Coordinates of C-alpha atoms and ligand atoms in Angstrom, one line a residue:
M171 CA -0.1 -0.1 -0.3
Q172 CA 2.9 2.5 1.0
Q173 CA 4.5 1.9 -2.4
F174 CA 1.2 2.7 -4.4
L175 CA 0.5 5.7 -2.3
E176 CA 4.0 7.0 -3.0
A177 CA 3.7 6.2 -6.8
T178 CA 0.3 8.0 -7.1
I179 CA 1.5 11.1 -5.3
I180 CA 4.7 11.3 -7.5
S181 CA 2.6 10.5 -10.8
V182 CA 0.0 13.5 -10.1
S183 CA 2.9 15.8 -9.8
A184 CA 4.7 14.3 -12.5
Q185 CA 3.9 16.1 -15.8
A186 CA 4.5 19.2 -17.4
D187 CA 6.8 20.5 -14.4
V188 CA 9.2 17.8 -14.9
A189 CA 9.1 16.7 -18.5
F190 CA 10.0 18.3 -21.7
Q191 CA 11.1 17.5 -24.8
R192 CA 14.6 18.1 -26.0
C193 CA 16.1 18.1 -29.7
I194 CA 18.6 15.1 -29.6
L195 CA 21.6 17.0 -30.7
P196 CA 23.8 18.2 -27.9
S197 CA 25.0 20.9 -29.7
C198 CA 21.3 22.4 -30.5
G199 CA 19.8 21.3 -26.9
A200 CA 16.4 23.2 -28.0
T201 CA 13.6 22.5 -25.7
Y202 CA 9.8 22.4 -26.0
G203 CA 6.8 21.6 -24.0
I204 CA 5.3 18.2 -23.4
E205 CA 2.2 19.8 -24.8
D206 CA 4.0 20.6 -28.1
V207 CA 3.0 18.4 -31.0
R208 CA 6.1 18.0 -32.8
V209 CA 8.1 15.3 -34.5
A210 CA 11.2 17.4 -35.0
C211 CA 13.1 20.3 -33.7
A212 CA 12.1 23.5 -35.0
R213 CA 15.5 24.7 -35.1
C214 CA 17.5 22.2 -36.7
G215 CA 14.9 19.7 -38.2
N216 CA 16.5 16.6 -36.0
L217 CA 14.4 14.2 -33.5
L218 CA 13.3 15.0 -30.0
D219 CA 13.5 13.2 -26.8
V220 CA 10.9 13.1 -23.7
A221 CA 13.2 14.5 -21.1
Y222 CA 13.0 14.8 -17.4
D223 CA 14.3 16.8 -14.7
W224 CA 14.8 13.8 -12.6
Q225 CA 15.7 15.8 -9.6
R226 CA 11.8 16.8 -9.3
V227 CA 10.9 13.3 -10.0
Q228 CA 11.1 10.8 -6.9
S229 CA 12.5 8.0 -8.6
P230 CA 13.0 4.5 -6.7
S231 CA 16.0 3.9 -5.2
S232 CA 16.2 0.5 -6.4
L233 CA 14.5 -1.5 -9.0
T234 CA 13.1 -4.1 -6.3
A235 CA 10.7 -1.4 -5.7
F236 CA 8.6 -2.5 -8.8
D237 CA 8.8 -5.7 -7.1
A238 CA 5.7 -4.6 -4.9
A239 CA 2.4 -5.6 -6.3
A240 CA 0.0 -3.1 -7.9
I241 CA -3.5 -3.0 -6.2
P242 CA -5.5 -4.8 -8.6
G243 CA -7.8 -3.3 -11.3
T244 CA -5.4 -0.3 -11.3
V245 CA -3.5 1.2 -14.2
E246 CA -0.2 -0.3 -13.0
A247 CA -1.7 -3.7 -12.3
Q248 CA -3.3 -3.8 -15.8
S249 CA -0.5 -2.3 -17.7
G250 CA 3.3 -3.7 -17.7
V251 CA 3.8 -0.2 -19.3
W252 CA 2.5 1.9 -16.7
R253 CA 3.8 -0.5 -13.8
F254 CA 6.9 1.7 -14.5
H255 CA 5.1 5.0 -15.0
R256 CA 7.7 6.7 -12.6
L257 CA 10.2 6.0 -15.1
L258 CA 8.0 7.6 -17.8
P259 CA 6.4 10.5 -15.9
F260 CA 5.3 12.7 -18.7
A261 CA 1.3 12.2 -18.0
Q262 CA -1.0 12.6 -14.8
R263 CA -2.2 9.0 -13.6
D264 CA -5.7 9.9 -14.5
Q265 CA -4.9 10.2 -18.2
L266 CA -3.5 7.2 -18.5
V267 CA -4.8 4.6 -21.0
T268 CA -4.2 0.6 -20.9
I269 CA -5.6 -2.3 -23.1
G270 CA -3.6 -4.5 -21.0
E271 CA -0.5 -4.3 -22.8
G272 CA 3.2 -5.1 -21.7
R273 CA 2.2 -8.2 -19.7
T274 CA 4.8 -10.4 -21.5
L275 CA 6.9 -12.9 -21.2
L276 CA 10.8 -13.6 -20.8
Q277 CA 11.3 -17.1 -21.5
L278 CA 14.6 -19.2 -21.2
A279 CA 15.0 -21.0 -24.0
G280 CA 17.0 -24.4 -23.8
K281 CA 16.7 -25.6 -27.5
V282 CA 17.3 -22.4 -29.3
A283 CA 20.3 -21.5 -27.2
E284 CA 21.6 -24.8 -28.6
F285 CA 21.2 -23.4 -32.3
V286 CA 22.5 -20.0 -31.6
G287 CA 25.7 -21.5 -30.2
L288 CA 25.2 -20.8 -26.3
K289 CA 25.3 -22.8 -23.4
G290 CA 22.4 -23.9 -21.6
G291 CA 20.6 -21.4 -19.5
K292 CA 22.1 -18.4 -21.5
L293 CA 19.3 -17.8 -24.0
H294 CA 16.5 -15.6 -22.8
L295 CA 13.7 -14.7 -25.3
Q296 CA 11.5 -12.0 -24.7
Y297 CA 8.0 -12.5 -26.2
E298 CA 6.7 -9.3 -27.0
G299 CA 4.1 -10.9 -29.8
L300 CA 2.0 -11.6 -26.1
N301 CA 0.8 -8.2 -26.3
P302 CA -2.8 -7.3 -27.3
S303 CA -2.6 -6.6 -31.0
G304 CA 0.6 -8.8 -31.2
S305 CA 3.5 -7.0 -31.3
F306 CA 6.0 -4.9 -29.2
K307 CA 4.2 -1.8 -30.7
D308 CA 1.5 -1.8 -28.1
N309 CA 4.0 -0.6 -25.6
G310 CA 4.8 2.3 -27.8
M311 CA 1.5 2.8 -28.9
V312 CA -0.2 3.0 -25.4
A313 CA 2.6 6.0 -24.4
A314 CA 2.0 7.8 -27.7
F315 CA -2.0 7.5 -27.2
T316 CA -1.9 8.6 -23.5
H317 CA -0.2 11.9 -25.0
A318 CA -2.4 12.3 -27.6
R319 CA -5.3 12.1 -25.4
T320 CA -3.5 14.8 -23.0
V321 CA -3.3 17.4 -26.1
G322 CA -6.7 16.8 -27.1
A323 CA -6.4 15.0 -30.6
R324 CA -9.0 13.8 -32.2
R325 CA -7.4 11.6 -35.1
A326 CA -4.0 9.7 -35.2
A327 CA -2.1 8.7 -38.2
C328 CA 0.8 5.8 -39.1
A329 CA 2.6 4.6 -41.9
S330 CA 3.3 1.2 -41.5
T331 CA 4.5 -2.3 -42.3
G332 CA 1.8 -3.6 -40.2
N333 CA 2.1 -3.7 -36.7
T334 CA 1.9 0.2 -36.0
S335 CA -0.9 0.1 -37.8
A336 CA -2.9 -3.2 -36.1
S337 CA -1.8 -1.3 -32.7
L338 CA -3.1 1.9 -33.5
A339 CA -6.2 0.7 -35.0
A340 CA -6.6 -1.8 -31.7
Y341 CA -6.1 1.2 -29.5
C342 CA -8.8 3.1 -31.4
S343 CA -11.5 0.6 -31.5
V344 CA -11.4 -0.1 -27.9
T345 CA -10.7 2.9 -26.6
R346 CA -13.0 4.9 -28.9
L347 CA -10.8 8.1 -27.7
L348 CA -9.2 8.7 -31.5
S349 CA -10.3 7.3 -35.0
A350 CA -7.3 5.7 -37.0
V351 CA -5.9 6.5 -40.5
I352 CA -3.3 4.6 -41.5
F353 CA -0.7 4.2 -44.3
I354 CA 0.6 1.2 -46.2
G355 CA 2.7 0.1 -48.7
S356 CA 0.4 -1.5 -51.4
G357 CA 1.0 -5.5 -51.2
K358 CA 3.7 -4.7 -48.6
I359 CA 1.9 -6.4 -45.5
S360 CA 1.0 -9.6 -44.3
Y361 CA -2.3 -10.7 -44.0
G362 CA -2.5 -11.0 -40.8
K363 CA -1.7 -7.3 -39.9
L364 CA -3.9 -6.3 -42.9
S365 CA -6.6 -8.0 -41.2
Q366 CA -6.4 -6.9 -37.9
A367 CA -6.5 -2.8 -39.3
L368 CA -9.3 -3.8 -41.5
D369 CA -11.2 -5.9 -38.5
Y370 CA -10.7 -2.8 -36.2
G371 CA -12.3 -0.2 -38.4
A372 CA -9.3 2.0 -39.5
L373 CA -9.2 4.0 -42.2
T374 CA -6.6 2.0 -44.4
I375 CA -4.9 3.9 -47.2
Q376 CA -3.3 1.9 -49.7
I377 CA -0.6 3.8 -51.4
A378 CA 1.1 2.4 -54.3
G379 CA 4.4 2.3 -52.7
D380 CA 6.5 0.8 -50.0
F381 CA 6.9 1.4 -46.4
D382 CA 9.6 4.7 -46.9
D383 CA 6.8 6.2 -49.5
A384 CA 4.1 6.1 -47.2
M385 CA 6.1 7.3 -44.4
Q386 CA 6.9 10.2 -46.4
R387 CA 3.4 11.0 -47.4
V388 CA 1.8 10.3 -43.5
R389 CA 4.3 12.9 -42.4
E390 CA 2.8 15.2 -45.1
V391 CA -0.6 14.3 -44.5
S392 CA -0.2 14.6 -40.9
Q393 CA 1.2 17.9 -40.9
Q394 CA -1.2 19.6 -43.5
L395 CA -4.3 17.7 -42.0
G396 CA -3.3 18.4 -38.4
I397 CA -3.6 14.8 -37.5
Y398 CA -1.8 13.2 -34.7
L399 CA 1.2 11.3 -35.8
V400 CA 2.2 7.8 -33.9
N401 CA 5.2 6.7 -35.8
S402 CA 8.4 6.3 -34.0
V403 CA 9.5 9.8 -35.1
N404 CA 7.1 10.5 -31.8
P405 CA 9.4 10.5 -29.0
F406 CA 6.3 9.8 -26.5
R407 CA 6.1 6.2 -28.5
L408 CA 9.9 5.2 -27.5
E409 CA 8.9 6.3 -23.8
G410 CA 6.7 3.4 -23.6
Q411 CA 9.3 1.2 -25.4
K412 CA 11.4 1.3 -22.7
T413 CA 9.4 -0.6 -20.5
I414 CA 10.3 -3.8 -22.4
M415 CA 14.0 -3.5 -21.1
Y416 CA 12.4 -3.0 -17.6
R417 CA 10.5 -6.2 -17.8
V418 CA 13.1 -7.7 -19.2
L419 CA 15.3 -7.2 -16.2
D420 CA 12.4 -8.0 -14.0
G421 CA 12.6 -11.5 -15.6
L422 CA 16.1 -11.6 -14.6
R423 CA 15.6 -10.6 -11.1
W424 CA 17.1 -7.3 -11.9
E425 CA 20.1 -8.4 -13.1
V426 CA 21.7 -6.9 -16.1
P427 CA 22.4 -9.5 -19.1
D428 CA 25.4 -8.9 -21.5
W429 CA 23.6 -8.7 -24.6
I430 CA 20.3 -7.4 -25.8
V431 CA 19.6 -8.8 -29.6
V432 CA 16.9 -6.7 -31.6
P433 CA 15.8 -6.7 -35.2
G434 CA 16.2 -3.3 -36.4
G435 CA 13.9 -1.8 -39.0
N436 CA 13.0 2.0 -38.3
L437 CA 15.2 1.9 -35.2
G438 CA 12.6 2.9 -32.8
N439 CA 13.0 0.0 -30.4
S440 CA 17.0 -0.3 -30.3
S441 CA 16.7 3.5 -29.9
A442 CA 14.1 3.0 -27.0
F443 CA 16.4 0.7 -25.4
G444 CA 19.5 2.6 -25.4
K445 CA 17.5 5.7 -23.6
A446 CA 16.2 3.2 -21.2
F447 CA 19.7 1.8 -19.8
A448 CA 21.2 5.2 -20.2
E449 CA 18.3 6.6 -17.8
L450 CA 18.7 3.5 -15.2
Q451 CA 22.4 4.2 -14.9
H452 CA 22.1 7.9 -14.5
L453 CA 19.6 7.2 -11.8
G454 CA 22.3 5.0 -10.3
L455 CA 19.5 1.7 -10.7
I456 CA 22.0 -0.1 -12.6
D457 CA 25.9 -0.2 -12.6
R458 CA 26.6 -1.3 -16.2
L459 CA 24.7 -1.1 -19.4
P460 CA 24.3 -4.5 -21.4
R461 CA 25.8 -4.5 -25.1
L462 CA 23.3 -4.1 -28.0
A463 CA 23.3 -6.0 -31.4
V464 CA 20.7 -4.5 -33.9
I465 CA 19.9 -6.9 -36.8
N466 CA 19.1 -6.1 -40.0
A467 CA 17.6 -8.2 -42.6
A468 CA 20.1 -8.4 -45.7
G469 CA 17.8 -7.0 -48.3
A470 CA 17.4 -4.0 -45.9
N471 CA 20.5 -3.2 -44.6
T472 CA 20.9 0.7 -44.1
L473 CA 21.8 0.5 -40.4
Y474 CA 24.7 -2.3 -41.3
E475 CA 26.1 -0.9 -44.4
L476 CA 26.2 3.0 -42.4
Y477 CA 27.5 1.5 -39.1
E478 CA 29.8 -1.5 -39.8
K479 CA 30.6 -0.6 -43.6
R480 CA 31.0 3.0 -44.0
G481 CA 31.8 3.8 -40.2
L482 CA 29.2 5.9 -39.1
R483 CA 29.4 6.4 -35.7
W484 CA 27.2 9.5 -33.3
N485 CA 30.4 10.7 -32.3
G486 CA 29.2 12.2 -29.5
G487 CA 26.3 14.3 -31.3
Q488 CA 28.2 15.3 -34.3
P489 CA 27.6 12.1 -36.8
E490 CA 28.7 12.7 -40.2
T491 CA 25.6 13.4 -41.9
D492 CA 27.2 13.5 -45.2
V493 CA 27.9 9.6 -44.8
V494 CA 23.9 9.3 -44.8
D495 CA 23.2 11.8 -47.4
Q496 CA 25.6 9.9 -49.8
Y497 CA 24.2 6.5 -49.1
Y498 CA 20.3 7.8 -49.5
G499 CA 21.9 9.4 -52.8
E500 CA 23.1 6.0 -53.9
L501 CA 19.8 4.5 -53.3
D502 CA 18.0 6.9 -55.0
R503 CA 20.3 6.9 -58.3
H504 CA 19.8 3.0 -58.3
Q505 CA 16.2 3.2 -57.1
A506 CA 16.8 0.8 -54.7
K507 CA 14.1 -0.5 -52.8
A508 CA 13.9 -2.8 -49.6
S509 CA 13.3 -6.2 -49.9
T510 CA 12.8 -9.3 -47.3
I511 CA 10.8 -12.0 -46.4
A512 CA 10.6 -10.1 -43.1
S513 CA 8.4 -7.6 -44.2
A514 CA 7.9 -5.6 -40.9
I515 CA 11.9 -4.8 -41.3
E516 CA 11.7 -4.0 -45.0
I517 CA 12.7 -0.5 -44.6
N518 CA 15.8 1.6 -46.4
R519 CA 15.3 5.0 -44.6
P520 CA 15.2 3.8 -40.9
V521 CA 13.5 7.5 -39.2
N522 CA 15.7 6.7 -35.7
L523 CA 19.0 6.2 -37.4
Y524 CA 20.4 9.1 -35.3
K525 CA 19.0 7.9 -32.1
C526 CA 20.1 4.5 -32.7
L527 CA 23.5 5.5 -33.7
R528 CA 23.4 7.2 -30.0
A529 CA 22.2 4.1 -28.4
L530 CA 25.1 2.1 -30.4
E531 CA 27.8 4.1 -28.8
D532 CA 26.0 4.0 -25.1
M533 CA 25.8 0.0 -25.4
E534 CA 29.1 -0.8 -27.2
G535 CA 27.1 -1.7 -30.0
V536 CA 27.2 -4.0 -33.3
V537 CA 25.3 -4.5 -36.3
R538 CA 24.8 -7.3 -38.4
E539 CA 22.6 -8.3 -41.6
V540 CA 20.9 -12.0 -42.3
T541 CA 19.2 -13.6 -45.1
D542 CA 16.3 -14.6 -45.4
Q543 CA 17.4 -18.4 -45.0
Q544 CA 19.1 -17.6 -42.0
I545 CA 15.6 -15.6 -40.5
M546 CA 13.5 -18.5 -41.8
D547 CA 15.6 -21.0 -40.3
A548 CA 15.8 -19.3 -36.8
K549 CA 12.1 -18.7 -37.1
A550 CA 11.5 -22.8 -37.4
Q551 CA 13.9 -23.0 -34.3
V552 CA 11.8 -20.5 -32.1
G553 CA 8.7 -22.2 -33.3
A554 CA 9.9 -25.5 -32.2
G555 CA 11.2 -24.7 -29.0
G556 CA 9.0 -22.0 -27.7
L557 CA 5.8 -20.3 -28.5
G558 CA 6.8 -18.7 -32.3
C559 CA 7.1 -15.5 -33.8
E560 CA 6.9 -13.7 -37.0
P561 CA 10.1 -13.5 -39.6
A562 CA 11.4 -10.1 -38.6
S563 CA 11.7 -11.3 -34.9
A564 CA 13.6 -14.5 -36.1
A565 CA 16.3 -12.0 -37.4
S566 CA 17.3 -11.2 -33.7
V567 CA 17.9 -15.1 -33.2
A568 CA 19.5 -15.3 -36.5
G569 CA 22.0 -12.4 -35.6
A570 CA 22.7 -14.0 -32.3
K571 CA 23.9 -17.2 -34.0
V572 CA 25.9 -15.2 -36.5
L573 CA 27.7 -13.1 -33.4
C574 CA 28.4 -16.5 -31.4
D575 CA 29.5 -18.2 -34.9
E576 CA 31.8 -15.4 -35.0
G577 CA 33.3 -15.3 -31.7
V578 CA 31.9 -11.9 -30.9
I579 CA 29.0 -13.2 -28.2
G580 CA 30.6 -15.8 -26.1
P581 CA 29.1 -19.5 -25.4
E582 CA 29.0 -18.3 -21.7
E583 CA 27.5 -14.8 -22.2
R584 CA 23.9 -14.2 -21.0
V585 CA 21.9 -13.2 -24.2
V586 CA 18.3 -11.9 -24.6
C587 CA 16.8 -11.6 -27.9
I588 CA 13.6 -9.8 -28.5
L589 CA 10.8 -11.3 -30.1
T590 CA 9.1 -8.6 -31.6
G591 CA 5.9 -10.0 -33.2
H592 CA 3.4 -13.0 -32.8
Q593 CA 4.0 -16.1 -34.8
L594 CA 0.2 -15.6 -36.2
K595 CA 0.9 -12.4 -37.9
D596 CA 2.3 -14.1 -41.0
P597 CA 1.0 -17.5 -41.5
D598 CA 1.9 -17.4 -45.4
A599 CA 5.6 -17.7 -44.4
T600 CA 5.5 -20.2 -42.0
V601 CA 3.3 -22.4 -44.1
A602 CA 5.5 -22.1 -47.0
Y603 CA 8.6 -22.9 -45.2
H604 CA 6.9 -25.9 -43.6
T605 CA 5.2 -27.2 -47.0
T606 CA 5.7 -29.8 -49.1
D607 CA 4.7 -28.0 -52.4
Q608 CA 7.6 -27.0 -54.1
E609 CA 5.5 -24.3 -55.9
K610 CA 4.2 -22.6 -52.8
F611 CA 7.7 -22.7 -51.4
N612 CA 9.0 -21.1 -54.3
Q613 CA 6.4 -18.5 -54.8
V614 CA 6.6 -16.9 -51.3
L615 CA 10.3 -17.9 -50.4
G616 CA 12.4 -19.4 -53.1
R617 CA 12.2 -16.2 -55.0
R618 CA 13.9 -14.5 -52.1
G619 CA 16.8 -16.9 -51.8
V620 CA 16.0 -19.0 -49.5
K621 CA 17.0 -22.5 -50.7
R622 CA 16.4 -24.8 -48.3
A623 CA 13.7 -25.6 -45.3
S624 CA 16.3 -27.6 -43.1
Y625 CA 14.1 -27.4 -40.0
A626 CA 10.6 -28.0 -41.8
N627 CA 8.2 -30.1 -40.1
R628 CA 6.3 -31.4 -42.8
A629 CA 2.3 -32.6 -42.8
V630 CA 2.0 -35.9 -43.5
A631 CA -0.6 -36.7 -46.3
V632 CA -2.8 -39.8 -46.3
S633 CA -5.8 -41.1 -47.7
N634 CA -9.2 -41.1 -45.7
N635 CA -8.2 -44.6 -44.2
L636 CA -8.1 -45.6 -40.9
E637 CA -5.3 -48.5 -41.3
E638 CA -3.3 -45.8 -43.4
I639 CA -3.7 -43.4 -41.0
I640 CA -2.4 -45.8 -38.2
R641 CA 0.4 -46.7 -40.4
A642 CA 1.1 -43.3 -40.7
I643 CA 1.2 -42.4 -37.1
Q644 CA 3.5 -45.5 -36.6
L645 CA 5.7 -44.5 -39.1
Y646 CA 6.6 -40.9 -38.2
S647 CA 6.0 -40.7 -34.2
Ligands
F0G829 N1 9.5 -6.1 -35.9 C1 8.5 -6.2 -36.0 C2 7.6 -7.1 -35.8 C3 8.1 -4.9 -36.2 O1 6.7 -4.9 -36.5 C4 9.1 -4.1 -36.7 C5 8.8 -2.5 -37.0 C6 10.4 -4.3 -36.2 C7 10.7 -5.3 -35.7 C8 11.5 -3.4 -36.4 O2 11.4 -2.2 -35.0 O3 11.4 0.0 -36.3 O4 11.6 -0.2 -33.9 O5 13.3 -1.3 -35.5 N2 7.6 -2.3 -37.6 C9 7.0 -1.0 -38.0 C10 5.6 -1.1 -38.4 C11 8.1 -0.5 -38.8 O6 5.1 -0.3 -39.1 O7 5.0 -2.0 -37.9 P1 11.9 -0.9 -35.5

């Protein structure tokens, strides 16, 4: 009870006077109030952070403070995001929205550890697919949605490879607080995700183009029509996504792992994770940071190319922006488009690039790329050894394997791979991997360079005959 009272008193006072927005570039450092709706710094055009005057927030003296059970029925009990409200105190407690997000699972994964090359007990999988809309996006959406509510927005928009749109659509349909306008690349999102947006009643704009095109358009449209933008350029989104790391720590009894491995698309998660750990260290709640590995799909490898091949670094807040401009110029000249079976991360122009570079610097990070073959094999292993995931999520496990094979991650190190989306988000990819139908395999996977399905679990076809069915079971079980 004591804990809860303390939390309530703090959260009521914790808002405009303790939270503000600040340009990520230290050399600019422009600040804005939290009521200011913007996705870029007015002075220099860079991304914004939500920042806090931690002196005025009574933050916990130890992470074990979060062990105290919240009172049943309260927002802290219902939400694995707002359970940590004290670490993202930008809204008053009575404004917090929830649909039960963030009640996810950190699982010790023995069988998958073996595949990756880690000793038993060393690999954990964080199942963010267990969120209400089936992906990690709900962690961030609830925060942006709460902010949208506090500023009186009526409509919210996003461009999406499918999960952000499913999440926004779910929050709109459940709460009825806002209406959703979503932009998707035509034919670019999996049916699981498209079906969610349609079923939840979101206005769905299918653009003849890909995610990068949709992203550009939604920025223009939201500005012109005054619609609240919930993509991860919105700094409030990333505040919610910090809590994924708090729950990982909780799952490890508040011990810091050696590595966090996460797929990289628009680079919101990796950016949020870096901020989460930097703040915890600043508050004296942890004494070291884990290392960060961001994994690109080889067909959408902007971060890998810039960070590992061209040596781009955050450089204490002075990144070489020319390197980025030159690379994007090359993409334009070659009319290069992202292409991977992991459609969630089929992105060439990640909007959070600079924030991610900052996280990589803080967390001594590395970036790797993995092929669609590696992604699909890792995905099959995750399915066979646990609750399963969608292709983009499996990039984390495939990337961890690459880093173990290289010796960058040692077999004794404690690794957490983030599984960002639910297995049922993209059943076409899963079925194509396990199918006996070569044509279907080729159509979905073969055309993307996937040659084998080494871990396939093929259905056994038998005629409708009792004896034959029994024979098949005896033969295969
Ligand atoms: N995994 C899944 C399942 C995703 O849906 C996404 C992003 C990512 C990973 C990449 O995360 O952007 O934080 O680096 N999906 C976005 C969307 C782009 O529109 O749903 P990130």
